[in-house]
CSV table of C-alpha atoms and ligand atoms in Angstrom, one decimal:
chain,number,residue,atom,x,y,z
Y,213,MET,CA,-99.0,204.5,-84.6
Y,214,ALA,CA,-100.7,205.6,-81.6
Y,215,HIS,CA,-100.3,205.0,-78.2
Y,216,ARG,CA,-102.8,205.6,-74.7
Y,217,HIS,CA,-102.1,205.0,-71.7
Y,218,PHE,CA,-105.1,204.5,-69.1
Y,219,LEU,CA,-105.2,205.2,-65.2
Y,220,PRO,CA,-105.8,203.1,-62.9
Y,221,VAL,CA,-107.9,205.3,-61.7
Y,222,ALA,CA,-110.8,205.8,-64.9
Y,223,ALA,CA,-110.7,202.2,-65.3
Y,224,ILE,CA,-111.9,201.4,-62.0
Y,225,LEU,CA,-114.6,204.2,-62.9
Y,226,ALA,CA,-115.7,202.6,-66.4
Y,227,VAL,CA,-116.0,198.9,-64.7
Y,228,ALA,CA,-118.1,200.9,-62.0
Y,229,GLN,CA,-120.7,202.3,-65.4
Y,230,LEU,CA,-120.3,199.2,-66.9
Y,231,LEU,CA,-121.1,197.3,-63.3
Y,232,ALA,CA,-124.4,199.9,-63.1
Y,233,ARG,CA,-125.5,199.2,-67.1
Y,234,ALA,CA,-125.3,195.2,-66.5
Y,235,ALA,CA,-125.8,194.7,-69.2
Y,236,GLY,CA,-126.9,190.8,-69.9
Y,237,TYR,CA,-124.9,188.0,-72.2
Y,238,PRO,CA,-122.8,187.8,-74.1
Y,239,TRP,CA,-121.4,191.7,-72.5
Y,240,PRO,CA,-120.7,194.2,-75.4
Y,241,VAL,CA,-118.4,198.0,-74.7
Y,242,CYS,CA,-118.8,200.4,-76.3
Y,243,GLY,CA,-116.5,203.4,-77.1
Y,244,TYR,CA,-118.5,206.8,-76.6
Y,245,THR,CA,-115.8,209.0,-78.3
Y,246,SER,CA,-115.7,209.3,-81.4
Y,247,ASN,CA,-118.5,207.6,-84.8
Y,248,PHE,CA,-118.1,206.8,-87.8
Y,249,VAL,CA,-120.9,207.9,-90.4
Y,250,ALA,CA,-122.6,204.7,-93.2
Y,251,ASN,CA,-120.9,204.1,-95.9
Y,252,SER,CA,-116.9,206.0,-95.4
Y,253,THR,CA,-113.6,204.7,-95.7
Y,254,TYR,CA,-114.1,203.6,-92.3
Y,255,GLN,CA,-116.9,201.3,-92.3
Y,256,ALA,CA,-115.0,199.6,-95.9
Y,257,HIS,CA,-112.3,198.5,-93.3
Y,258,LEU,CA,-115.0,197.2,-90.9
Y,259,ASP,CA,-116.4,195.6,-93.5
Y,260,PHE,CA,-113.2,194.1,-94.1
Y,261,VAL,CA,-112.9,192.9,-91.2
Y,262,THR,CA,-116.1,191.9,-90.4
Y,263,ALA,CA,-115.1,188.8,-93.7
Y,264,THR,CA,-112.1,188.3,-92.8
Y,265,LEU,CA,-111.4,188.3,-88.6
Y,266,PRO,CA,-113.2,184.9,-88.7
Y,267,LYS,CA,-111.7,182.9,-90.4
Y,268,ASN,CA,-107.9,184.0,-89.5
Y,269,VAL,CA,-108.4,184.0,-85.9
Y,270,SER,CA,-109.4,180.1,-85.7
Y,271,SER,CA,-107.3,179.5,-88.4
Y,272,SER,CA,-104.4,180.7,-86.5
Y,273,PRO,CA,-102.7,177.8,-83.7
Y,274,ASP,CA,-103.2,180.2,-80.7
Y,275,LEU,CA,-106.2,181.5,-81.8
Y,276,PHE,CA,-105.4,184.9,-82.0
Y,277,ALA,CA,-105.2,187.6,-85.0
Y,278,ALA,CA,-104.5,191.4,-84.9
Y,279,VAL,CA,-105.1,193.8,-87.7
Y,280,VAL,CA,-104.5,197.7,-88.7
Y,281,VAL,CA,-106.2,198.4,-92.0
Y,282,GLY,CA,-106.0,202.0,-94.3
Y,283,ALA,CA,-103.9,204.9,-92.2
Y,284,VAL,CA,-105.1,207.7,-89.6
Y,285,PRO,CA,-107.9,209.2,-89.4
Y,286,GLU,CA,-110.5,206.5,-91.2
Y,287,GLN,CA,-107.4,203.7,-89.9
Y,288,LEU,CA,-109.2,200.6,-88.4
Y,289,TRP,CA,-106.6,198.7,-85.7
Y,290,ALA,CA,-108.7,194.6,-84.3
Y,291,VAL,CA,-108.5,192.0,-81.9
Y,292,GLY,CA,-110.0,188.1,-82.1
Y,293,LEU,CA,-108.9,185.9,-79.2
Y,294,CYS,CA,-111.2,182.6,-78.9
Y,295,ARG,CA,-109.3,180.4,-75.1
Y,296,GLY,CA,-106.9,178.3,-75.1
Y,297,ASP,CA,-109.1,175.8,-75.0
Y,298,ILE,CA,-111.5,176.0,-77.8
Y,299,ASN,CA,-111.3,174.5,-80.9
Y,300,ALA,CA,-111.2,176.3,-84.6
Y,301,THR,CA,-114.7,175.2,-85.8
Y,302,GLY,CA,-116.5,176.8,-81.4
Y,303,CYS,CA,-114.4,179.3,-82.5
Y,304,PHE,CA,-114.7,180.5,-86.3
Y,305,GLY,CA,-118.2,179.9,-84.9
Y,306,CYS,CA,-118.4,182.4,-81.9
Y,307,LEU,CA,-115.9,185.5,-83.6
Y,308,THR,CA,-118.8,184.7,-86.7
Y,309,GLN,CA,-121.2,185.8,-84.2
Y,310,ALA,CA,-119.6,188.1,-82.5
Y,311,ILE,CA,-118.3,189.8,-85.0
Y,312,GLN,CA,-121.7,190.4,-86.9
Y,313,ASP,CA,-123.0,191.0,-83.3
Y,314,LEU,CA,-121.1,194.2,-82.4
Y,315,PRO,CA,-122.5,196.8,-84.9
Y,316,SER,CA,-125.4,197.2,-83.9
Y,317,GLU,CA,-124.6,196.7,-80.0
Y,318,CYS,CA,-122.5,199.7,-81.0
Y,319,PRO,CA,-124.1,201.5,-84.3
Y,320,TYR,CA,-121.2,204.1,-85.6
Y,321,SER,CA,-119.1,203.6,-82.5
Y,322,LYS,CA,-115.9,203.3,-83.6
Y,323,GLU,CA,-114.7,201.8,-80.9
Y,324,ALA,CA,-115.7,198.4,-79.4
Y,325,THR,CA,-115.4,195.6,-78.0
Y,326,ILE,CA,-118.0,192.9,-77.6
Y,327,TYR,CA,-117.0,189.1,-75.1
Y,328,TYR,CA,-118.8,186.3,-75.7
Y,329,ASP,CA,-117.6,182.6,-73.2
Y,330,THR,CA,-115.5,181.5,-75.7
Y,331,CYS,CA,-114.3,184.7,-77.4
Y,332,THR,CA,-113.6,188.1,-77.7
Y,333,ALA,CA,-113.9,190.7,-80.2
Y,334,HIS,CA,-113.0,194.3,-80.4
Y,335,TYR,CA,-112.2,197.0,-82.4
Y,336,SER,CA,-110.9,200.9,-82.1
Y,337,ASP,CA,-109.4,203.5,-84.0
Y,338,VAL,CA,-106.7,203.7,-82.0
Y,339,HIS,CA,-104.4,200.9,-81.9
Y,340,THR,CA,-103.1,200.2,-78.5
Y,341,LEU,CA,-99.9,198.0,-78.4
Y,342,PRO,CA,-99.0,194.8,-76.7
Y,343,GLY,CA,-98.3,195.3,-73.1
Y,344,ASP,CA,-99.7,199.4,-73.3
Y,345,ASP,CA,-101.3,199.5,-70.2
Y,346,THR,CA,-100.4,201.0,-66.8
Y,347,GLY,CA,-103.7,200.2,-65.2
Y,348,PRO,CA,-106.5,197.9,-65.7
Y,349,ALA,CA,-106.7,196.0,-69.2
Y,350,LEU,CA,-108.8,197.9,-71.9
Y,351,ASN,CA,-112.3,198.0,-71.5
Y,352,THR,CA,-112.5,195.5,-69.0
Y,353,TYR,CA,-116.5,193.7,-67.5
Y,354,ARG,CA,-117.1,192.8,-64.3
Y,355,ALA,CA,-119.5,190.0,-64.1
Y,356,PHE,CA,-120.3,186.9,-61.0
Y,357,ASN,CA,-122.5,185.1,-60.6
Y,358,ASP,CA,-124.4,186.6,-57.2
Y,359,ALA,CA,-124.8,183.2,-55.1
Y,360,ASN,CA,-122.8,182.5,-52.1
Y,361,VAL,CA,-119.8,179.9,-50.7
Y,362,THR,CA,-121.7,179.5,-47.5
Y,363,SER,CA,-120.0,176.3,-45.5
Y,364,GLU,CA,-116.5,178.0,-45.1
Y,365,PRO,CA,-115.9,181.6,-46.8
Y,366,ALA,CA,-112.4,182.7,-45.2
Y,367,ARG,CA,-111.1,179.3,-46.8
Y,368,PHE,CA,-113.1,179.5,-49.8
Y,369,GLN,CA,-111.6,182.9,-50.6
Y,370,THR,CA,-107.5,182.0,-50.2
Y,371,LEU,CA,-107.7,178.7,-51.5
Y,372,LEU,CA,-109.7,181.2,-54.8
Y,373,ALA,CA,-106.8,184.0,-54.5
Y,374,ALA,CA,-104.7,180.4,-55.1
Y,375,LEU,CA,-105.8,179.0,-58.1
Y,376,VAL,CA,-106.5,182.2,-59.3
Y,377,ASN,CA,-102.5,183.3,-59.1
Y,378,ALA,CA,-101.4,179.9,-59.6
Y,379,THR,CA,-103.3,179.9,-63.2
Y,380,ALA,CA,-102.0,183.5,-64.1
Y,381,GLU,CA,-98.9,182.7,-63.2
Y,382,ARG,CA,-99.7,179.5,-65.5
Y,383,ALA,CA,-100.8,181.8,-68.3
Y,384,ALA,CA,-98.2,184.5,-68.6
Y,385,SER,CA,-95.1,181.3,-68.2
Y,386,SER,CA,-96.9,179.1,-71.7
Y,387,THR,CA,-96.3,180.2,-75.0
Y,388,ARG,CA,-99.7,180.2,-75.7
Y,389,ARG,CA,-100.8,182.4,-72.6
Y,390,PHE,CA,-103.3,180.3,-72.2
Y,391,ALA,CA,-103.8,178.2,-68.3
Y,392,THR,CA,-106.3,176.6,-66.8
Y,393,GLY,CA,-107.0,175.2,-63.4
Y,394,GLU,CA,-108.3,172.9,-60.8
Y,395,ALA,CA,-108.8,173.0,-56.9
Y,396,ASP,CA,-110.2,171.3,-53.9
Y,397,PHE,CA,-112.9,172.6,-52.0
Y,398,ASP,CA,-115.2,171.3,-49.5
Y,399,LEU,CA,-118.1,169.5,-49.3
Y,400,GLU,CA,-121.2,172.4,-50.1
Y,401,PHE,CA,-118.6,173.1,-53.4
Y,402,PRO,CA,-116.5,169.8,-54.3
Y,403,LYS,CA,-114.0,172.2,-56.7
Y,404,ILE,CA,-113.3,175.5,-57.7
Y,405,TYR,CA,-112.5,176.0,-61.8
Y,406,SER,CA,-109.9,178.5,-63.1
Y,407,ALA,CA,-108.8,179.9,-66.6
Y,408,ALA,CA,-106.5,183.2,-67.0
Y,409,GLN,CA,-105.6,184.0,-70.6
Y,410,CYS,CA,-103.7,186.9,-72.5
Y,411,THR,CA,-103.4,188.0,-76.0
Y,412,PRO,CA,-100.7,185.5,-77.1
Y,413,ASP,CA,-98.1,188.7,-78.9
Y,414,GLN,CA,-98.0,190.0,-75.6
Y,415,THR,CA,-94.6,189.0,-73.5
Y,416,ALA,CA,-95.0,186.8,-70.4
Y,417,ALA,CA,-93.7,189.5,-68.6
Y,418,GLN,CA,-96.1,191.9,-69.7
Y,419,CYS,CA,-99.3,188.9,-70.0
Y,420,ARG,CA,-98.4,188.7,-65.5
Y,421,LYS,CA,-98.7,192.5,-65.1
Y,422,CYS,CA,-101.9,192.7,-67.1
Y,423,LEU,CA,-103.0,189.9,-65.2
Y,424,ALA,CA,-101.2,190.9,-61.6
Y,425,GLY,CA,-103.0,194.2,-62.5
Y,426,ILE,CA,-106.6,192.7,-63.1
Y,427,VAL,CA,-106.7,189.9,-59.9
Y,428,ALA,CA,-105.3,192.5,-57.6
Y,429,ALA,CA,-107.9,195.4,-58.7
Y,430,PHE,CA,-111.0,192.8,-59.2
Y,431,LEU,CA,-110.6,189.9,-57.3
Y,432,GLY,CA,-111.5,190.3,-54.0
Y,433,GLY,CA,-114.0,192.3,-55.3
Y,434,PHE,CA,-116.5,189.1,-55.4
Y,435,GLY,CA,-116.3,188.2,-52.0
Y,436,SER,CA,-117.4,184.9,-51.5
Y,437,ASN,CA,-119.2,184.5,-55.7
Y,438,ILE,CA,-119.4,181.5,-56.6
Y,439,GLY,CA,-118.6,182.4,-59.8
Y,440,GLY,CA,-116.7,185.4,-61.4
Y,441,ARG,CA,-115.0,187.3,-64.3
Y,442,VAL,CA,-112.7,190.3,-65.7
Y,443,LEU,CA,-113.2,190.9,-69.3
Y,444,GLY,CA,-110.2,193.3,-71.2
Y,445,VAL,CA,-109.3,193.1,-74.5
Y,446,ASP,CA,-105.3,192.0,-73.2
Y,447,CYS,CA,-106.3,189.5,-71.1
Y,448,THR,CA,-108.5,187.9,-68.6
Y,449,TYR,CA,-109.3,185.2,-66.1
Y,450,ARG,CA,-112.7,182.9,-64.9
Y,451,PHE,CA,-113.5,180.7,-61.6
Y,452,GLU,CA,-116.7,178.8,-60.9
Y,453,THR,CA,-117.7,176.3,-58.9
Y,454,ARG,CA,-119.3,174.2,-61.7
Y,455,PRO,CA,-116.6,173.1,-64.9
Y,456,PHE,CA,-116.4,175.1,-67.5
Y,457,TYR,CA,-113.3,174.7,-69.5
Y,458,ASN,CA,-113.0,172.0,-72.3
Y,459,GLY,CA,-109.9,169.4,-71.3
Y,460,PRO,CA,-107.6,168.0,-67.7
Y,461,ALA,CA,-106.9,171.6,-65.6
Y,462,MET,CA,-103.2,172.4,-66.1
Y,463,VAL,CA,-103.0,173.3,-62.2
Y,464,ARG,CA,-104.1,171.4,-59.4
Y,465,LEU,CA,-104.0,173.3,-56.3
Y,466,ALA,CA,-103.5,170.6,-53.0
Y,467,SER,CA,-106.0,170.3,-51.2
Y,468,PRO,CA,-105.4,172.0,-47.7
Y,469,SER,CA,-106.5,171.1,-44.2
Y,470,PRO,CA,-108.7,173.9,-43.0
Y,471,GLY,CA,-107.1,176.3,-41.5
Y,472,ALA,CA,-103.5,175.0,-43.6
Y,473,PRO,CA,-102.2,178.1,-44.9
Y,474,ALA,CA,-102.1,178.5,-48.6
Y,475,PRO,CA,-102.0,175.6,-50.8
Y,476,ALA,CA,-98.4,174.7,-52.8
Y,477,VAL,CA,-98.8,175.0,-56.3
Y,478,GLU,CA,-98.5,171.1,-57.6
Y,479,PRO,CA,-98.5,171.5,-61.3
Y,480,THR,CA,-99.8,168.8,-63.9
Y,481,ALA,CA,-98.3,167.9,-66.7
Y,482,GLY,CA,-101.5,169.5,-68.7
Y,483,ARG,CA,-101.7,169.3,-72.5
Y,484,PRO,CA,-102.3,172.5,-74.4
Y,485,ALA,CA,-105.6,172.7,-75.4
Y,486,ALA,CA,-105.1,172.3,-78.9
Y,487,ALA,CA,-107.5,173.0,-82.0
Y,488,GLY,CA,-109.1,170.1,-82.8
Y,489,GLY,CA,-110.7,166.9,-81.0
Y,490,GLY,CA,-110.7,164.6,-78.1
Y,491,GLU,CA,-112.5,167.8,-75.8
Y,492,ARG,CA,-115.0,166.3,-73.7
Y,493,LYS,CA,-118.0,168.9,-73.5
Y,494,ARG,CA,-118.7,170.4,-70.7
Y,495,PRO,CA,-121.1,172.7,-68.9
Y,496,PHE,CA,-120.9,176.4,-68.9
Y,497,GLY,CA,-121.1,177.8,-65.2
Y,498,ILE,CA,-123.1,180.9,-65.8
Y,499,CYS,CA,-122.5,184.2,-64.9
Y,500,LEU,CA,-124.7,186.9,-63.4
Y,501,ALA,CA,-123.6,190.6,-64.7
O,809,NAG,C1,-125.0,202.8,-97.6
O,809,NAG,O1,-124.4,202.6,-99.4
O,809,NAG,C2,-125.8,202.1,-99.8
O,809,NAG,C3,-125.5,200.6,-101.0
O,809,NAG,O2,-124.6,201.3,-102.4
O,809,NAG,C4,-127.0,202.3,-100.0
O,809,NAG,O3,-128.3,202.0,-99.7
O,809,NAG,C5,-127.3,203.7,-98.7
O,809,NAG,O4,-128.1,203.9,-99.0
O,809,NAG,C6,-126.6,204.3,-98.8
O,809,NAG,N1,-126.0,204.6,-96.8
O,809,NAG,C7,-125.8,206.2,-96.8
O,809,NAG,C8,-126.3,206.9,-95.7
O,809,NAG,O5,-125.7,206.7,-98.2
O,810,NAG,C1,-107.5,187.9,-92.1
O,810,NAG,O1,-105.3,186.7,-93.4
O,810,NAG,C2,-105.3,188.4,-94.7
O,810,NAG,C3,-103.8,187.7,-95.4
O,810,NAG,O2,-103.2,187.2,-94.3
O,810,NAG,C4,-104.5,189.8,-94.4
O,810,NAG,O3,-104.6,190.2,-95.7
O,810,NAG,C5,-105.3,190.4,-94.0
O,810,NAG,O4,-105.4,191.9,-93.6
O,810,NAG,C6,-106.1,190.1,-92.4
O,810,NAG,N1,-108.0,189.9,-91.4
O,810,NAG,C7,-107.8,190.2,-90.8
O,810,NAG,C8,-109.6,191.1,-89.8
O,810,NAG,O5,-107.2,189.6,-90.1
O,811,NAG,C1,-123.4,187.6,-52.2
O,811,NAG,O1,-122.5,188.1,-50.6
O,811,NAG,C2,-122.9,190.0,-50.8
O,811,NAG,C3,-121.7,190.4,-49.8
O,811,NAG,O2,-122.3,190.2,-49.1
O,811,NAG,C4,-124.3,189.8,-50.8
O,811,NAG,O3,-123.9,191.0,-51.3
O,811,NAG,C5,-125.1,189.6,-52.1
O,811,NAG,O4,-126.3,190.0,-51.9
O,811,NAG,C6,-125.0,187.5,-51.0
O,811,NAG,N1,-126.0,187.4,-52.5
O,811,NAG,C7,-127.3,186.2,-52.2
O,811,NAG,C8,-127.8,185.4,-53.3
O,811,NAG,O5,-127.4,186.2,-51.0
O,812,NAG,C1,-99.2,185.4,-56.9
O,812,NAG,O1,-98.4,186.3,-57.0
O,812,NAG,C2,-97.1,187.2,-56.0
O,812,NAG,C3,-97.6,186.2,-54.5
O,812,NAG,O2,-98.7,187.6,-54.4
O,812,NAG,C4,-97.8,188.6,-56.8
O,812,NAG,O3,-96.2,188.4,-56.7
O,812,NAG,C5,-97.7,188.0,-58.8
O,812,NAG,O4,-98.0,189.4,-58.8
O,812,NAG,C6,-98.9,187.6,-58.6
O,812,NAG,N1,-98.9,186.8,-60.0
O,812,NAG,C7,-100.3,187.4,-60.5
O,812,NAG,C8,-100.4,187.2,-61.8
O,812,NAG,O5,-101.7,186.7,-60.1
O,813,NAG,C1,-114.9,171.7,-82.0
O,813,NAG,O1,-115.6,171.1,-80.4
O,813,NAG,C2,-117.3,171.1,-80.6
O,813,NAG,C3,-117.4,171.5,-79.1
O,813,NAG,O2,-117.5,170.6,-77.7
O,813,NAG,C4,-117.8,169.9,-80.7
O,813,NAG,O3,-119.1,169.3,-80.8
O,813,NAG,C5,-117.2,169.7,-82.6
O,813,NAG,O4,-117.4,167.9,-82.3
O,813,NAG,C6,-115.3,169.6,-82.0
O,813,NAG,N1,-115.2,169.7,-83.4
O,813,NAG,C7,-114.3,169.4,-83.6
O,813,NAG,C8,-113.5,169.3,-85.5
O,813,NAG,O5,-113.4,168.7,-82.9
């Protein structure tokens, strides 16, 4: 199996390029190194993945599937993942759309990724093993809402960092590598909501490293933006001042008084969101690229 090593600098440059391109939602990230031709073996492998990935992902308990089809040089590695609070029906629908859209978003590109709110699909001729990431995650995309918190920006940033950190730590230590979080803020924005997720083929340590990497590299760049997300094939996080996930928060931060040190984490008995019923529909926070 081929390994791929990314230098953090290269990854940050890639993110800068993607930001400049600022494609609209959903967010495709196309590989630029190699192409395949119509009716090739690679095309046949892609057709097989298109036909089977949505069902495999949505029927798996952790809403994840990865597959390697064929042999080098026509080998195709594909990964699908749904956000951990989505049910099987929603997951199947999202991935069906994603995998259908990808070939037209990235025509004949051997490597392509597409990020939706509730699912990610990725394929490549290079098989990257879990945790094989030396810098910020593979094919990283960053999106943000340009509006800012105006009332107490400094306290917002401190609270946001604590919330995202606590959510990422909880995701890494959970069996499904997914967590949601919530913190009380102020009158302008009563709550901050967060989510973090890794592909569940990673160990807790690999997941923590992946999330810590994209938190350290990119969270500060959001400034006082009221919403933002960093999307990678291996791990992702997102925050909004509007609710965007199903079910109760799995991590809650106690409300601090102004000028107080970073708040303590108050773990909650948050249920692991199972695929299936009992979920409340909540509006999505829209992030502008
Ligand atoms: C690919 O196969 C389809 C169906 O067999 C055919 O219609 C099409 O012309 C072929 N395209 C190329 C580029 O060979
Ligand atoms: C889907 O699952 C089937 C049965 O286990 C397997 O043969 C196939 O390779 C899987 N496809 C994908 C894209 O995961
Ligand atoms: C939010 O703050 C950033 C950084 O100061 C600034 O560039 C941006 O224009 C602000 N957004 C709005 C909508 O004012
Ligand atoms: C959370 O914060 C601690 C202390 O700064 C840091 O060591 C850890 O890597 C952070 N975890 C994540 C997932 O960002
Ligand atoms: C799955 O989630 C969607 C959207 O939240 C909801 O409309 C639907 O009823 C759910 N389906 C099941 C089987 O729970």
